[in-house]
Tab-separated table of C-alpha atoms in Angstrom:
chain	number	residue	atom	x	y	z
Y	175	SER	CA	0.086	-0.095	-0.297
Y	176	SER	CA	1.268	3.229	-0.857
Y	177	THR	CA	0.205	4.857	2.810
Y	178	ASP	CA	1.948	1.930	4.632
Y	179	HIS	CA	4.392	3.679	6.681
Y	180	SER	CA	6.049	-0.317	7.996
Y	181	ILE	CA	7.449	-0.802	3.935
Y	182	VAL	CA	9.490	2.223	4.631
Y	183	ASP	CA	10.686	0.510	7.947
Y	184	GLU	CA	11.470	-2.360	5.953
Y	185	PHE	CA	13.073	-0.896	3.304
Y	186	GLU	CA	15.616	0.542	5.693
Y	187	LEU	CA	15.932	-2.495	7.868
Y	188	LYS	CA	16.940	-4.203	4.814
Y	189	PHE	CA	19.208	-1.400	3.501
Y	190	SER	CA	21.216	-1.318	6.626
Y	191	GLU	CA	21.589	-4.936	7.020
Y	192	TYR	CA	22.931	-4.905	3.286
Y	193	VAL	CA	25.327	-2.031	4.067
Y	194	GLY	CA	26.389	-3.540	7.745
Y	195	THR	CA	25.111	-0.497	9.732
Y	196	LYS	CA	23.039	-0.302	12.594
Y	197	TYR	CA	20.555	2.260	11.263
Y	198	ALA	CA	19.471	3.589	7.874
Y	199	ILE	CA	16.964	6.537	7.106
Y	200	ALA	CA	15.621	6.688	3.833
Y	201	THR	CA	14.979	10.151	2.495
Y	202	ASN	CA	13.490	11.955	-0.693
Y	203	SER	CA	16.901	12.532	-1.861
Y	204	ALA	CA	20.733	12.393	-1.012
Y	205	ARG	CA	20.794	16.279	-0.784
Y	206	LEU	CA	18.287	15.778	2.008
Y	207	ALA	CA	20.285	13.059	3.374
Y	208	LEU	CA	23.438	15.230	3.213
Y	209	LEU	CA	21.202	18.229	4.888
Y	210	ILE	CA	19.894	16.163	8.189
Y	211	ILE	CA	23.563	14.679	8.724
Y	212	LEU	CA	25.588	17.797	8.493
Y	213	LYS	CA	22.675	19.145	11.190
Y	214	SER	CA	22.748	16.895	13.317
Y	215	MET	CA	26.405	16.925	13.638
Y	216	GLY	CA	26.283	20.578	14.529
Y	217	VAL	CA	27.741	21.728	11.154
Y	218	GLY	CA	27.044	25.816	11.233
Y	219	LYS	CA	27.881	29.170	10.120
Y	220	GLY	CA	31.699	29.536	9.379
Y	221	ASP	CA	32.295	25.567	9.771
Y	222	GLU	CA	34.177	23.936	6.482
Y	223	VAL	CA	33.097	20.702	5.155
Y	224	ILE	CA	35.952	19.602	3.012
Y	225	LEU	CA	35.129	17.615	-0.122
Y	226	PRO	CA	36.516	17.227	-4.093
Y	227	SER	CA	35.659	19.740	-6.477
Y	228	PHE	CA	35.280	16.684	-9.101
Y	229	ILE	CA	31.784	16.336	-7.749
Y	230	CYS	CA	28.191	16.897	-8.671
Y	231	ASN	CA	27.752	20.784	-7.207
Y	232	VAL	CA	24.290	19.919	-5.982
Y	233	ILE	CA	25.795	18.281	-2.774
Y	234	LEU	CA	27.387	21.690	-2.038
Y	235	ASP	CA	24.096	23.201	-1.242
Y	236	PRO	CA	23.108	21.493	1.914
Y	237	ILE	CA	26.369	22.726	3.264
Y	238	LEU	CA	25.529	26.450	2.003
Y	239	GLN	CA	22.391	26.191	3.321
Y	240	LEU	CA	23.803	25.902	6.840
Y	241	GLY	CA	25.976	29.067	5.961
Y	242	ALA	CA	29.100	26.372	6.077
Y	243	VAL	CA	31.731	26.433	3.783
Y	244	PRO	CA	32.388	23.910	0.814
Y	245	VAL	CA	36.614	23.507	0.825
Y	246	LEU	CA	37.218	21.811	-2.490
Y	247	VAL	CA	40.619	19.980	-2.883
Y	248	ASP	CA	42.071	18.119	-5.665
Y	249	SER	CA	41.657	14.414	-7.179
Y	250	MET	CA	43.636	11.890	-8.140
Y	251	LEU	CA	44.443	10.961	-11.829
Y	252	GLU	CA	44.895	7.914	-11.519
Y	253	THR	CA	41.038	6.704	-9.595
Y	254	TYR	CA	39.134	10.360	-10.216
Y	255	ASN	CA	38.264	10.189	-6.290
Y	256	ILE	CA	39.724	12.678	-3.470
Y	257	ASN	CA	43.592	13.155	-2.980
Y	258	PRO	CA	43.989	12.280	1.052
Y	259	ASP	CA	47.456	14.431	0.773
Y	260	GLU	CA	45.535	17.424	-0.135
Y	261	VAL	CA	42.404	16.876	2.222
Y	262	ASN	CA	45.455	16.810	5.071
Y	263	GLU	CA	46.785	20.215	4.014
Y	264	ALA	CA	42.978	21.601	3.968
Y	265	ILE	CA	42.475	20.604	7.360
Y	266	SER	CA	41.951	23.633	9.321
Y	267	LYS	CA	40.521	24.676	12.939
Y	268	LYS	CA	36.981	25.421	11.460
Y	269	THR	CA	36.798	22.096	9.673
Y	270	LYS	CA	34.051	19.969	10.767
Y	271	ALA	CA	33.710	17.182	8.157
Y	272	ILE	CA	35.205	15.055	5.110
Y	273	LEU	CA	33.076	13.979	2.481
Y	274	PRO	CA	34.833	11.644	-0.188
Y	275	ALA	CA	32.986	10.400	-2.856
Y	276	HIS	CA	32.962	6.803	-4.155
Y	277	LEU	CA	33.077	7.824	-7.923
Y	278	TYR	CA	31.756	5.541	-10.240
Y	279	GLY	CA	31.971	2.555	-7.763
Y	280	GLN	CA	35.375	2.677	-6.844
Y	281	PRO	CA	36.385	3.674	-3.026
Y	282	CYS	CA	38.253	6.034	-2.086
Y	283	GLU	CA	41.357	5.601	0.005
Y	284	MET	CA	39.213	5.507	3.321
Y	285	ASP	CA	42.268	4.359	6.084
Y	286	SER	CA	44.055	7.700	4.804
Y	287	ILE	CA	40.986	9.616	5.224
Y	288	ILE	CA	39.858	8.254	8.498
Y	289	ASP	CA	43.307	8.591	10.081
Y	290	ILE	CA	43.387	12.196	9.035
Y	291	ALA	CA	39.462	13.065	10.695
Y	292	GLU	CA	40.738	11.132	13.750
Y	293	ASP	CA	43.801	13.158	13.982
Y	294	SER	CA	41.782	16.283	13.722
Y	295	ASN	CA	38.652	15.248	15.474
Y	296	VAL	CA	36.325	15.492	12.597
Y	297	PHE	CA	33.520	13.460	11.073
Y	298	VAL	CA	33.558	11.567	7.953
Y	299	ILE	CA	30.421	11.601	5.482
Y	300	GLU	CA	30.779	8.937	2.736
Y	301	ASP	CA	28.951	10.145	-0.587
Y	302	CYS	CA	27.972	6.735	-1.501
Y	303	ALA	CA	25.756	7.776	-4.375
Y	304	GLN	CA	27.296	5.819	-7.133
Y	305	ALA	CA	28.899	2.889	-5.263
Y	306	LEU	CA	26.305	0.892	-3.550
Y	307	GLY	CA	27.789	-2.758	-2.969
Y	308	ALA	CA	31.020	-1.425	-3.181
Y	309	GLU	CA	33.877	-2.385	-0.685
Y	310	TYR	CA	36.769	-1.513	1.196
Y	311	LYS	CA	39.206	-3.669	2.901
Y	312	GLY	CA	36.107	-5.884	2.851
Y	313	LYS	CA	33.431	-3.731	4.390
Y	314	LYS	CA	30.866	-1.977	1.933
Y	315	VAL	CA	30.890	1.735	1.687
Y	316	GLY	CA	28.584	3.625	3.887
Y	317	SER	CA	29.760	1.541	7.001
Y	318	LEU	CA	33.312	3.300	7.192
Y	319	GLY	CA	33.040	6.804	8.303
Y	320	ASN	CA	30.447	8.435	10.560
Y	321	ALA	CA	28.218	8.575	8.249
Y	322	GLY	CA	26.999	7.745	4.665
Y	323	ILE	CA	24.626	8.627	1.930
Y	324	PHE	CA	22.991	6.759	-1.029
Y	325	SER	CA	20.688	8.164	-4.329
Y	326	PHE	CA	18.289	6.432	-5.837
Y	327	ASP	CA	18.017	8.782	-8.787
Y	328	TYR	CA	17.758	7.591	-12.597
Y	329	ASP	CA	21.408	6.784	-13.389
Y	330	LYS	CA	22.218	4.844	-10.129
Y	331	ASN	CA	23.097	1.960	-9.166
Y	332	ILE	CA	19.632	1.046	-8.384
Y	333	THR	CA	16.422	3.396	-8.611
Y	334	THR	CA	12.980	4.098	-7.054
Y	335	GLY	CA	12.642	7.328	-9.764
Y	336	GLY	CA	14.824	9.548	-6.883
Y	337	GLY	CA	15.359	9.203	-3.588
Y	338	GLY	CA	18.394	8.627	-0.843
Y	339	MET	CA	19.251	6.678	2.188
Y	340	ILE	CA	21.771	8.094	5.658
Y	341	THR	CA	23.723	5.209	7.058
Y	342	THR	CA	25.525	5.080	10.456
Y	343	ASN	CA	26.825	3.078	13.179
Y	344	ASP	CA	26.835	6.350	15.941
Y	345	ASP	CA	23.839	5.654	18.073
Y	346	ARG	CA	24.423	8.934	19.213
Y	347	LEU	CA	24.206	10.431	15.570
Y	348	TYR	CA	21.198	8.509	14.763
Y	349	SER	CA	19.112	9.933	17.867
Y	350	SER	CA	20.411	13.243	17.022
Y	351	MET	CA	19.264	12.866	13.521
Y	352	VAL	CA	15.975	11.857	14.133
Y	353	LYS	CA	15.392	14.695	16.437
Y	354	THR	CA	16.549	16.922	13.160
Y	355	ILE	CA	14.452	15.661	11.042
Y	356	LYS	CA	11.144	16.477	13.506
Y	357	ASN	CA	12.457	19.804	13.678
Y	358	LEU	CA	12.822	20.088	9.716
Y	359	ASN	CA	9.437	19.339	9.559
Y	360	CYS	CA	9.900	16.255	7.225
Y	361	ARG	CA	6.547	14.803	5.980
Y	362	ILE	CA	6.706	10.847	5.577
Y	363	ILE	CA	4.616	11.013	2.432
Y	364	PRO	CA	5.268	13.828	-0.856
Y	365	PRO	CA	2.420	15.857	-2.661
Y	366	SER	CA	1.114	13.002	-4.833
Y	367	TRP	CA	1.426	14.820	-8.265
Y	368	HIS	CA	5.310	15.097	-7.575
Y	369	GLU	CA	5.011	11.456	-7.021
Y	370	TYR	CA	3.236	10.213	-9.655
Y	371	LYS	CA	4.634	12.486	-12.104
Y	372	SER	CA	8.177	11.083	-10.663
Y	373	LEU	CA	7.347	7.644	-11.133
Y	374	LEU	CA	6.142	7.912	-14.685
Y	375	GLU	CA	9.149	9.617	-15.715
Y	376	LEU	CA	11.142	6.619	-14.577
Y	377	TYR	CA	9.264	4.314	-16.473
Y	378	ILE	CA	8.811	7.074	-19.499
Y	379	TYR	CA	13.084	7.291	-19.435
Y	380	TYR	CA	12.899	3.185	-19.417
Y	381	LEU	CA	11.048	2.799	-22.012
Y	382	LEU	CA	13.088	5.286	-24.246
Y	383	THR	CA	16.571	4.149	-23.328
Y	384	ASN	CA	16.102	0.815	-24.850
Y	385	LYS	CA	18.479	0.532	-27.512
Y	386	HIS	CA	16.320	-0.428	-30.169
Y	387	VAL	CA	14.582	2.969	-30.135
Y	388	TYR	CA	17.466	5.322	-28.386
Y	389	ALA	CA	18.641	6.398	-32.142
Y	390	HIS	CA	15.422	8.159	-32.374
Y	391	THR	CA	14.735	9.457	-28.579
Y	392	ARG	CA	18.661	10.224	-27.953
Y	393	PHE	CA	18.248	13.822	-28.311
Y	394	PRO	CA	15.225	14.926	-26.957
Y	395	ILE	CA	16.133	12.890	-23.714
Y	396	LEU	CA	19.824	15.007	-23.762
Y	397	TYR	CA	17.883	18.272	-24.289
Y	398	TYR	CA	15.726	17.340	-21.568
Y	399	GLU	CA	18.351	16.731	-19.045
Y	400	ARG	CA	19.944	19.716	-19.946
Y	401	LEU	CA	16.788	21.488	-19.432
Y	402	LYS	CA	16.808	20.236	-16.023
Y	403	ARG	CA	20.212	21.085	-14.989
Y	404	THR	CA	19.716	24.874	-15.692
Y	405	LEU	CA	16.073	26.092	-16.061
Y	406	PHE	CA	14.448	23.966	-13.765
Y	407	ARG	CA	16.868	23.550	-11.054
Y	408	ASP	CA	16.078	26.461	-9.342
Y	409	SER	CA	12.297	25.629	-9.218
Y	410	GLU	CA	13.766	22.110	-7.807
Y	411	LYS	CA	15.755	23.635	-5.407
Y	412	LYS	CA	13.151	26.327	-4.120
Y	413	ARG	CA	10.635	23.021	-3.820
Y	414	PHE	CA	13.311	21.018	-1.715
Y	415	LEU	CA	13.848	23.992	0.473
Y	416	LYS	CA	10.287	24.905	1.309
Y	417	SER	CA	9.080	21.149	1.753
Y	418	PRO	CA	11.590	18.460	2.740
Y	419	TYR	CA	10.026	14.961	3.116
Y	420	LEU	CA	11.375	11.585	3.199
Y	421	LEU	CA	10.656	8.433	0.964
Y	422	SER	CA	7.410	7.436	0.602
Y	423	PRO	CA	6.124	3.560	1.059
Y	424	MET	CA	5.659	3.322	-2.920
Y	425	ARG	CA	9.071	4.012	-3.457
Y	426	ALA	CA	10.420	1.917	-0.554
Y	427	THR	CA	8.566	-0.518	-2.377
Y	428	ILE	CA	10.264	-0.459	-5.433
Y	429	GLY	CA	13.829	0.112	-3.680
Y	430	ILE	CA	13.066	-3.517	-1.674
Y	431	SER	CA	12.642	-4.998	-5.149
Y	432	GLN	CA	15.615	-3.274	-6.381
Y	433	LEU	CA	17.780	-4.016	-3.264
Y	434	LYS	CA	17.348	-8.073	-3.956
Y	435	LYS	CA	18.731	-7.585	-7.337
Y	436	ILE	CA	22.151	-5.401	-6.334
Y	437	ASP	CA	24.486	-8.032	-6.211
Y	438	LYS	CA	23.695	-9.705	-9.744
Y	439	ILE	CA	23.696	-5.994	-11.117
Y	440	ASN	CA	27.129	-5.401	-9.981
Y	441	GLU	CA	28.413	-8.837	-10.863
Y	442	ILE	CA	26.896	-8.395	-14.456
Y	443	ARG	CA	28.175	-4.344	-14.460
Y	444	ILE	CA	31.923	-6.099	-13.122
Y	445	ALA	CA	32.244	-8.444	-16.094
Y	446	ASN	CA	31.574	-6.083	-18.562
Y	447	ALA	CA	33.882	-3.766	-17.762
Y	448	ASN	CA	36.659	-6.325	-17.603
Y	449	ILE	CA	35.527	-7.420	-21.177
Y	450	LEU	CA	35.568	-3.888	-22.006
Y	451	GLN	CA	38.988	-3.249	-20.332
Y	452	ASN	CA	40.941	-5.891	-22.362
Y	453	TYR	CA	40.067	-4.194	-25.373
Y	454	LEU	CA	40.469	-0.411	-24.126
Y	455	LYS	CA	44.141	-1.589	-22.937
Y	456	LYS	CA	45.032	-1.927	-26.301
Y	457	CYS	CA	44.409	1.719	-27.178
Y	458	SER	CA	47.861	3.592	-26.644
Y	459	PHE	CA	45.574	6.893	-26.357
Y	460	LEU	CA	43.606	5.918	-23.402
Y	461	ARG	CA	44.554	6.164	-19.922
Y	462	LEU	CA	42.508	3.335	-17.856
Y	463	PRO	CA	41.518	3.898	-14.138
Y	464	LYS	CA	43.498	2.342	-12.013
Y	465	ILE	CA	41.706	-0.683	-9.601
Y	466	ILE	CA	42.803	-0.214	-5.604
Y	467	GLU	CA	43.698	-3.833	-5.104
Y	468	HIS	CA	42.129	-3.763	-1.655
Y	469	SER	CA	38.702	-2.705	-2.985
Y	470	LYS	CA	35.820	-3.702	-5.173
Y	471	HIS	CA	34.699	-1.751	-7.712
Y	472	VAL	CA	31.377	-2.048	-8.838
Y	473	PHE	CA	31.774	0.256	-12.136
Y	474	LEU	CA	28.736	2.301	-12.307
Y	475	ARG	CA	30.647	3.169	-15.491
Y	476	TYR	CA	34.142	2.382	-16.989
Y	477	ASN	CA	35.751	5.324	-17.266
Y	478	VAL	CA	38.794	6.385	-19.422
Y	479	ILE	CA	41.024	9.512	-19.844
Y	480	VAL	CA	41.503	10.318	-23.496
Y	481	ASP	CA	45.062	11.653	-23.920
Y	482	ARG	CA	45.555	14.509	-26.164
Y	483	GLU	CA	49.223	13.785	-26.574
Y	484	TYR	CA	47.906	11.081	-29.240
Y	485	GLY	CA	46.915	13.556	-31.134
Y	486	ILE	CA	42.904	13.378	-30.613
Y	487	ASN	CA	41.119	14.825	-27.971
Y	488	ARG	CA	37.795	13.946	-25.984
Y	489	ASN	CA	35.265	15.441	-27.488
Y	490	GLU	CA	36.411	13.834	-31.091
Y	491	PHE	CA	36.957	10.332	-29.535
Y	492	GLN	CA	33.372	10.822	-27.936
Y	493	GLU	CA	31.479	11.402	-31.670
Y	494	TYR	CA	33.604	8.989	-33.139
Y	495	LEU	CA	31.886	6.661	-31.045
Y	496	ILE	CA	28.548	8.113	-31.375
Y	497	SER	CA	28.935	8.179	-35.380
Y	498	LYS	CA	29.275	4.387	-34.537
Y	499	GLY	CA	26.103	3.981	-32.963
Y	500	PHE	CA	27.741	3.911	-29.241
Y	501	GLU	CA	26.496	6.283	-26.522
Y	502	VAL	CA	29.521	7.388	-24.450
Y	503	THR	CA	29.373	10.538	-22.339
Y	504	PRO	CA	31.579	12.952	-20.708
Y	505	TRP	CA	31.587	13.629	-16.754
Y	506	ALA	CA	27.779	14.857	-16.053
Y	507	TRP	CA	29.025	18.496	-14.903
Y	508	PRO	CA	30.942	20.667	-17.566
Y	509	SER	CA	33.382	21.754	-14.827
Y	510	PRO	CA	34.883	21.280	-11.527
Y	511	VAL	CA	32.630	23.096	-9.069
Y	512	HIS	CA	35.125	25.334	-8.657
Y	513	LEU	CA	34.408	26.677	-12.225
Y	514	ILE	CA	30.785	26.433	-12.116
Y	515	PRO	CA	29.260	29.699	-10.766
Y	516	PRO	CA	27.438	30.901	-8.230
Y	517	TYR	CA	29.592	27.727	-6.271
Y	518	ASP	CA	33.108	29.638	-8.014
Y	519	LYS	CA	31.966	32.446	-5.689
Y	520	LEU	CA	30.778	30.466	-2.439
Y	521	ALA	CA	33.126	27.715	-1.973
Y	522	LYS	CA	36.681	27.933	-0.430
Y	523	TYR	CA	39.827	26.879	-2.517
Y	524	ARG	CA	43.254	27.493	-3.934
Y	525	ILE	CA	42.707	27.229	-8.122
Y	526	GLU	CA	46.395	26.393	-8.609
Y	527	LYS	CA	45.728	23.316	-6.108
Y	528	LEU	CA	43.398	21.991	-8.606
Y	529	LYS	CA	44.567	21.342	-11.850
Y	530	VAL	CA	44.316	17.337	-11.618
Y	531	SER	CA	40.212	18.015	-11.288
Y	532	GLU	CA	40.254	20.276	-13.978
Y	533	GLU	CA	41.961	17.761	-16.559
Y	534	ILE	CA	39.805	15.028	-15.464
Y	535	ALA	CA	36.468	17.363	-16.094
Y	536	LYS	CA	38.088	17.657	-19.253
Y	537	ASN	CA	39.362	14.503	-20.616
Y	538	LEU	CA	36.947	11.476	-19.063
Y	539	LEU	CA	34.407	9.560	-20.746
Y	540	ASN	CA	32.258	7.380	-19.793
Y	541	PHE	CA	31.583	3.483	-21.520
Y	542	PRO	CA	28.144	1.974	-20.198
Y	543	THR	CA	28.597	-1.229	-18.543
Y	544	HIS	CA	24.772	-1.632	-17.446
Y	545	PRO	CA	23.122	-4.998	-17.577
Y	546	HIS	CA	21.629	-4.598	-21.113
Y	547	LEU	CA	24.643	-4.862	-22.627
Y	548	THR	CA	25.239	-7.666	-24.912
Y	549	GLN	CA	28.802	-9.571	-25.214
Y	550	THR	CA	27.793	-8.730	-28.542
Y	551	ASP	CA	27.762	-4.713	-28.085
Y	552	ILE	CA	30.786	-5.077	-25.743
Y	553	GLN	CA	32.732	-6.407	-28.630
Y	554	LYS	CA	31.172	-3.736	-31.237
Y	555	ILE	CA	32.245	-1.078	-28.877
Y	556	GLY	CA	36.223	-2.555	-28.400
Y	557	ASN	CA	36.418	-2.791	-32.005
Y	558	SER	CA	35.223	0.471	-32.496
Y	559	CYS	CA	37.865	1.839	-30.182
Y	560	LEU	CA	40.986	-0.008	-31.605
Y	561	GLU	CA	39.982	0.999	-35.245
Y	562	LEU	CA	40.359	4.687	-34.346
Y	563	SER	CA	43.745	4.112	-35.076
Y	564	LEU	CA	42.594	4.919	-38.466
Y	565	ILE	CA	40.891	7.781	-37.359
Y	566	HIS	CA	38.216	7.779	-40.121
Y	567	ILE	CA	34.482	8.652	-39.186
Y	568	SER	CA	31.850	7.971	-41.671
Y	569	GLU	CA	28.496	8.608	-41.647
Y	570	PRO	CA	26.091	6.649	-39.387
Y	571	THR	CA	23.169	5.148	-40.804
Y	572	ARG	CA	20.689	4.913	-38.245
Y	573	PRO	CA	22.362	3.418	-35.585
Y	574	LEU	CA	21.000	1.492	-32.607
Y	575	TYR	CA	22.458	3.860	-29.821
Y	576	ILE	CA	23.598	1.681	-26.632
Y	577	SER	CA	22.595	4.102	-23.993
Y	578	TYR	CA	24.925	4.386	-21.027
Y	579	ALA	CA	21.772	4.639	-18.835
Y	580	VAL	CA	19.692	1.946	-18.851
Y	581	PHE	CA	17.261	1.829	-15.839
Y	582	CYS	CA	17.519	-1.823	-14.774
Y	583	LEU	CA	13.659	-2.454	-13.675
Y	584	LYS	CA	12.894	-6.048	-15.053
């Protein structure tokens, strides 16, 4: 039932058991999840939160909403994740928390980050939006820091048509978060129009990203996504600030179903990434990601850096593959956060210390790994990359575009 709150409790329990934490709290978005955590940790005006500049800029909104200061640091070129050495250098007396993001399914170097946090007596909040099921030294992400946040948006490891989750093992922090939720007047059931609109949008996306129709729907989808990130973003932000709410029973029902499949989904993504890697490692103009030995990477995408020294840039490579009928995408945002207004004026950073973030954003490409890919699809992608040594782009003849973000609803 869409009004049965016990189903939300069940989803939270199953999620905490899966991640390996005592507690989980379901929310309507990862952004609200972070706001609840920060407020419960006592983060306020003038406090500093350290996070990478190579990250989704929306994650800065809750920090700024509380009057705190985002401190942006650089990432590592080999893994795209936050650089612990840069975190250590950015620590100050005002630092309240560190926010490492496990990008594309690869865990950060958590031992180093936790050591820095313990030495400085600050919190660690894991951004696990792209890494459900990933592991670091045998423990799942979201169970390593003081708290973790997850996203169930359209292009994440599992989806409920939008939503988020908080995980923690900290009894005191959990009690504080329960009080924060009451103080924020978070409602259990969102407005019905928004609920059904979001779920309808999810189903439409699922239909339209099927590879047999995506050749015709690709441009409308990309155009709509661009509008959402520009024209619609302010209205969405105002709605979030006006009436935050928790995950609905309807979405929790979808989440329970999706959670049962996450290990199988991740197994397929890992297998697809390994096959793809066997092709891409033969391409001299591509730098492949370094996979940390003591971690489990779940490959939400398979990412490469296009090395411009070989005479081809990222955009040319992308257009070549699109002409062959394969949807490969750059990073979701045009620039690192320190180059995106208004965050470039609101965050604290040293621009000369963020060169790696700029290089990653300029040269990164995402390859699909989703479970709807066939072995033939992956072979075609790999062979097209190998053929690029000829650097000859022919005109496409109604190709079947293989989307990078097919949703696993079945």
